[in-house]
Tab-separated table of C-alpha atoms in Angstrom:
chain	number	residue	atom	x	y	z
M	1	MET	CA	12.519	8.178	6.265
M	2	LYS	CA	13.091	5.651	3.482
M	3	TYR	CA	10.495	4.488	0.983
M	4	TYR	CA	10.999	1.070	-0.607
M	5	ALA	CA	9.221	0.641	-3.937
M	6	VAL	CA	8.779	-2.955	-5.130
M	7	LYS	CA	7.863	-2.996	-8.812
M	8	CYS	CA	8.259	-6.759	-9.310
M	9	GLY	CA	7.984	-8.951	-6.249
M	10	LYS	CA	5.603	-11.117	-4.248
M	11	THR	CA	3.356	-8.095	-3.579
M	12	PRO	CA	4.302	-4.927	-5.504
M	13	GLY	CA	3.852	-1.653	-3.657
M	14	ILE	CA	5.522	0.857	-1.362
M	15	TYR	CA	6.943	-0.297	1.967
M	16	PHE	CA	8.212	1.734	4.895
M	17	SER	CA	10.722	-0.670	6.409
M	18	TRP	CA	13.521	-2.714	4.878
M	19	ASP	CA	12.291	-5.875	6.598
M	20	ASP	CA	8.880	-5.604	4.902
M	21	CYS	CA	10.462	-4.879	1.524
M	22	ARG	CA	12.929	-7.751	1.823
M	23	LYS	CA	10.113	-10.236	2.437
M	24	MET	CA	8.599	-9.215	-0.905
M	25	VAL	CA	11.792	-9.714	-2.963
M	26	GLU	CA	13.874	-12.460	-1.369
M	27	GLY	CA	13.556	-15.668	-3.346
M	28	PHE	CA	11.582	-13.917	-6.082
M	29	SER	CA	13.079	-14.413	-9.546
M	30	GLY	CA	13.286	-11.133	-11.447
M	31	ALA	CA	12.603	-8.944	-8.428
M	32	VAL	CA	12.793	-5.221	-9.157
M	33	TYR	CA	12.923	-2.774	-6.273
M	34	LYS	CA	14.461	0.529	-5.295
M	35	SER	CA	14.673	2.856	-2.312
M	36	PHE	CA	13.831	6.541	-2.375
M	37	GLY	CA	14.070	9.577	-0.179
M	38	SER	CA	10.559	10.771	-1.008
M	39	LEU	CA	7.142	9.202	-1.434
M	40	GLU	CA	6.597	11.018	-4.730
M	41	GLN	CA	9.716	9.451	-6.285
M	42	ALA	CA	8.632	5.999	-5.115
M	43	GLU	CA	5.187	6.487	-6.678
M	44	GLN	CA	6.755	7.649	-9.951
M	45	PHE	CA	8.967	4.568	-10.019
M	46	LEU	CA	5.980	2.233	-9.630
M	47	SER	CA	3.958	4.070	-12.259
M	48	GLY	CA	6.784	3.925	-14.778
M	49	GLY	CA	7.797	7.562	-14.407
M	50	VAL	CA	11.408	8.634	-14.665
M	51	SER	CA	13.198	9.168	-11.372
M	52	GLU	CA	16.186	11.463	-11.133
M	53	ALA	CA	17.173	10.081	-7.767
M	54	PRO	CA	20.557	8.299	-7.666
M	55	GLU	CA	19.475	5.589	-5.251
M	56	GLN	CA	20.316	1.990	-5.976
M	57	PHE	CA	18.177	-0.030	-8.403
M	58	LEU	CA	18.212	-3.811	-7.978
M	59	SER	CA	16.807	-6.642	-10.026
M	60	GLY	CA	17.379	-10.315	-10.722
M	61	SER	CA	17.005	-13.522	-8.741
M	62	VAL	CA	17.305	-12.493	-5.092
M	63	SER	CA	18.288	-14.957	-2.371
M	64	GLU	CA	19.597	-12.482	0.207
M	65	ALA	CA	18.373	-9.080	-0.851
M	66	PRO	CA	20.741	-6.204	-0.026
M	67	GLU	CA	19.178	-3.045	1.314
M	68	PRO	CA	19.194	-0.246	-1.295
M	69	ASP	CA	20.572	3.122	-0.273
M	70	ALA	CA	18.362	6.153	0.177
M	71	SER	CA	18.708	9.612	1.644
M	72	GLN	CA	16.633	10.673	4.627
M	73	ALA	CA	13.451	12.608	3.860
M	74	SER	CA	10.403	13.826	5.739
M	75	MET	CA	6.820	12.746	5.210
M	76	PRO	CA	4.570	14.836	2.945
M	77	GLU	CA	3.516	18.119	4.574
M	78	SER	CA	-0.112	16.946	4.499
M	79	TYR	CA	-0.863	13.293	5.266
M	80	ALA	CA	-3.128	11.012	7.276
M	81	PHE	CA	-3.278	7.465	8.601
M	82	VAL	CA	-6.783	6.001	8.909
M	83	ASP	CA	-8.350	2.712	9.986
M	84	GLY	CA	-11.750	1.280	10.850
M	85	SER	CA	-13.167	-1.076	13.473
M	86	PHE	CA	-16.443	-2.750	14.443
M	87	ASN	CA	-17.854	-3.768	17.805
M	88	ALA	CA	-20.283	-6.615	17.107
M	89	ALA	CA	-21.635	-6.665	20.665
M	90	ALA	CA	-22.578	-2.981	20.494
M	91	ASN	CA	-23.391	-3.057	16.772
M	92	THR	CA	-21.159	-0.005	16.376
M	93	TYR	CA	-18.703	0.930	13.630
M	94	GLY	CA	-15.978	3.499	14.037
M	95	TYR	CA	-12.816	5.032	12.698
M	96	GLY	CA	-9.562	6.287	14.077
M	97	GLY	CA	-6.432	7.930	12.833
M	98	PHE	CA	-4.732	11.285	12.568
M	99	PHE	CA	-4.042	14.075	10.107
M	100	VAL	CA	-0.749	15.981	9.986
M	101	TYR	CA	-0.347	19.353	8.315
M	102	HIS	CA	2.792	21.491	8.535
M	103	GLY	CA	3.890	19.485	11.554
M	104	THR	CA	0.633	19.854	13.503
M	105	LYS	CA	-1.144	16.592	14.319
M	106	TYR	CA	-4.935	16.318	14.572
M	107	ARG	CA	-6.730	13.258	15.951
M	108	LEU	CA	-9.435	11.681	13.787
M	109	GLN	CA	-11.982	9.563	15.638
M	110	GLY	CA	-15.678	8.806	15.485
M	111	SER	CA	-18.354	6.099	15.577
M	112	GLY	CA	-21.918	5.409	14.550
M	113	THR	CA	-24.819	2.960	14.552
M	114	ASN	CA	-26.682	3.863	11.356
M	115	GLU	CA	-28.516	0.723	10.217
M	116	ASP	CA	-27.334	0.901	6.603
M	117	MET	CA	-23.742	1.553	7.617
M	118	VAL	CA	-23.706	-1.152	10.305
M	119	SER	CA	-24.109	-3.783	7.598
M	120	MET	CA	-20.659	-2.753	6.306
M	121	ARG	CA	-19.095	-3.490	9.725
M	122	ASN	CA	-15.492	-2.213	9.979
M	123	VAL	CA	-15.529	-1.084	6.328
M	124	ALA	CA	-17.965	1.658	7.337
M	125	GLY	CA	-15.289	2.983	9.655
M	126	GLU	CA	-12.621	2.718	6.972
M	127	VAL	CA	-14.430	4.968	4.495
M	128	LEU	CA	-15.649	7.410	7.156
M	129	GLY	CA	-12.104	7.739	8.469
M	130	SER	CA	-10.826	8.545	5.004
M	131	MET	CA	-13.558	11.149	4.535
M	132	ALA	CA	-12.765	12.649	7.940
M	133	ALA	CA	-9.131	13.067	6.877
M	134	MET	CA	-10.180	14.795	3.661
M	135	GLU	CA	-12.568	17.099	5.501
M	136	LYS	CA	-9.851	18.055	7.988
M	137	ALA	CA	-7.336	18.685	5.214
M	138	ILE	CA	-9.743	21.044	3.447
M	139	ALA	CA	-10.597	22.813	6.712
M	140	CYS	CA	-6.887	23.415	7.331
M	141	GLY	CA	-6.375	24.802	3.842
M	142	ALA	CA	-4.293	21.933	2.471
M	143	GLU	CA	-4.228	21.546	-1.315
M	144	GLU	CA	-2.892	17.964	-1.304
M	145	LEU	CA	-3.371	14.975	0.971
M	146	THR	CA	-1.637	11.601	1.139
M	147	ILE	CA	-3.757	8.935	2.831
M	148	PHE	CA	-2.044	5.855	4.239
M	149	TYR	CA	-4.483	2.952	4.568
M	150	ASP	CA	-4.516	-0.839	4.934
M	151	TYR	CA	-7.866	-1.683	3.286
M	152	SER	CA	-7.889	-1.501	-0.527
M	153	GLY	CA	-11.426	-0.124	-0.719
M	154	ILE	CA	-10.197	3.229	0.586
M	155	GLU	CA	-8.487	3.833	-2.748
M	156	LYS	CA	-10.517	1.609	-5.073
M	157	TRP	CA	-13.923	3.072	-4.208
M	158	ALA	CA	-12.576	6.625	-4.180
M	159	LEU	CA	-11.243	6.217	-7.716
M	160	GLY	CA	-14.276	4.313	-8.982
M	161	GLU	CA	-12.293	1.117	-9.574
M	162	TRP	CA	-14.593	-0.993	-7.387
M	163	LYS	CA	-18.349	-1.315	-7.827
M	164	ARG	CA	-20.308	0.550	-5.186
M	165	ASN	CA	-23.300	-1.424	-3.865
M	166	LYS	CA	-23.731	0.006	-0.370
M	167	GLN	CA	-25.017	3.429	0.639
M	168	GLY	CA	-21.741	4.128	2.403
M	169	THR	CA	-19.507	3.341	-0.562
M	170	LYS	CA	-21.701	5.359	-2.917
M	171	ALA	CA	-21.583	8.366	-0.589
M	172	TYR	CA	-17.826	7.971	-0.243
M	173	TYR	CA	-17.260	8.030	-4.012
M	174	GLU	CA	-19.575	11.013	-4.500
M	175	TYR	CA	-17.828	12.949	-1.731
M	176	VAL	CA	-14.391	12.303	-3.216
M	177	GLN	CA	-15.546	13.508	-6.625
M	178	SER	CA	-16.985	16.669	-5.077
M	179	ILE	CA	-13.701	17.689	-3.433
M	180	ARG	CA	-11.318	16.842	-6.279
M	181	PRO	CA	-11.286	20.454	-7.534
M	182	VAL	CA	-9.891	21.680	-4.203
M	183	LEU	CA	-7.870	18.729	-2.853
M	184	LYS	CA	-5.384	16.580	-4.744
M	185	LEU	CA	-5.383	13.056	-3.298
M	186	HIS	CA	-2.663	10.421	-3.083
M	187	PHE	CA	-3.279	6.942	-1.699
M	188	VAL	CA	-0.607	4.658	-0.231
M	189	LYS	CA	-1.407	1.131	0.946
M	190	VAL	CA	0.461	-0.199	3.955
M	191	LYS	CA	0.336	-3.685	5.400
M	192	GLY	CA	-1.891	-3.815	8.460
M	193	HIS	CA	-0.542	-5.051	11.803
M	194	SER	CA	3.016	-5.065	10.464
M	195	GLY	CA	4.578	-2.556	12.820
M	196	VAL	CA	3.989	0.587	10.729
M	197	GLU	CA	3.722	3.132	13.540
M	198	GLY	CA	1.052	5.355	11.990
M	199	ASN	CA	-1.126	2.392	11.043
M	200	GLU	CA	-0.831	0.874	14.507
M	201	GLU	CA	-1.932	4.172	16.078
M	202	ALA	CA	-4.893	4.468	13.703
M	203	ASP	CA	-5.937	0.899	14.515
M	204	ARG	CA	-5.771	1.613	18.253
M	205	LEU	CA	-7.841	4.780	17.919
M	206	ALA	CA	-10.443	2.994	15.754
M	207	LYS	CA	-10.863	0.252	18.352
M	208	GLU	CA	-11.094	2.855	21.093
M	209	ALA	CA	-13.845	4.643	19.165
M	210	VAL	CA	-16.085	1.564	19.289
M	211	GLY	CA	-15.226	0.567	22.862
M	212	LEU	CA	-12.800	-2.263	22.149
């Protein structure tokens, strides 16, 4: 699998298909992007770390962006895709997704109708799905977990970068802090409804959880 890191582009970040990456750099003056064979190298590139990988580095004014080379690599040994959904008719929030550890895949799915959480609508499912992935990772004995998500709050609330006004977001932050000594977390944002297979599956399972 290739990882495309866009440092300077329309929307900087890590992309999982060349088509998505190209949309972020074509026509963008001063675009800076690079492909990698591992997620860790892509994250280091975006954070300014030094990468030893020999893959192609491209920058400048891009009209027709060429695809950078990268070697094939597997996903992290411990990762999850999560998503949330809300059924307004049933006043039910829910989450869906899956956790993979050493090649074994575990389904993540659940729903609820707690009055305080219902006010958060699908966001309630987003944070509960992320917590479910963390809980499963710990139960399986994983020491690290990479969470792929499409809603920024998953990472921002976990790291304390967004203000927490709701009961659900406060509980989410407190839970993340409590498990940090035993589980190292990595967050990777993916574009929702863009054909990313894991995200599409998580979205389907979240909708199924609330009866949609």
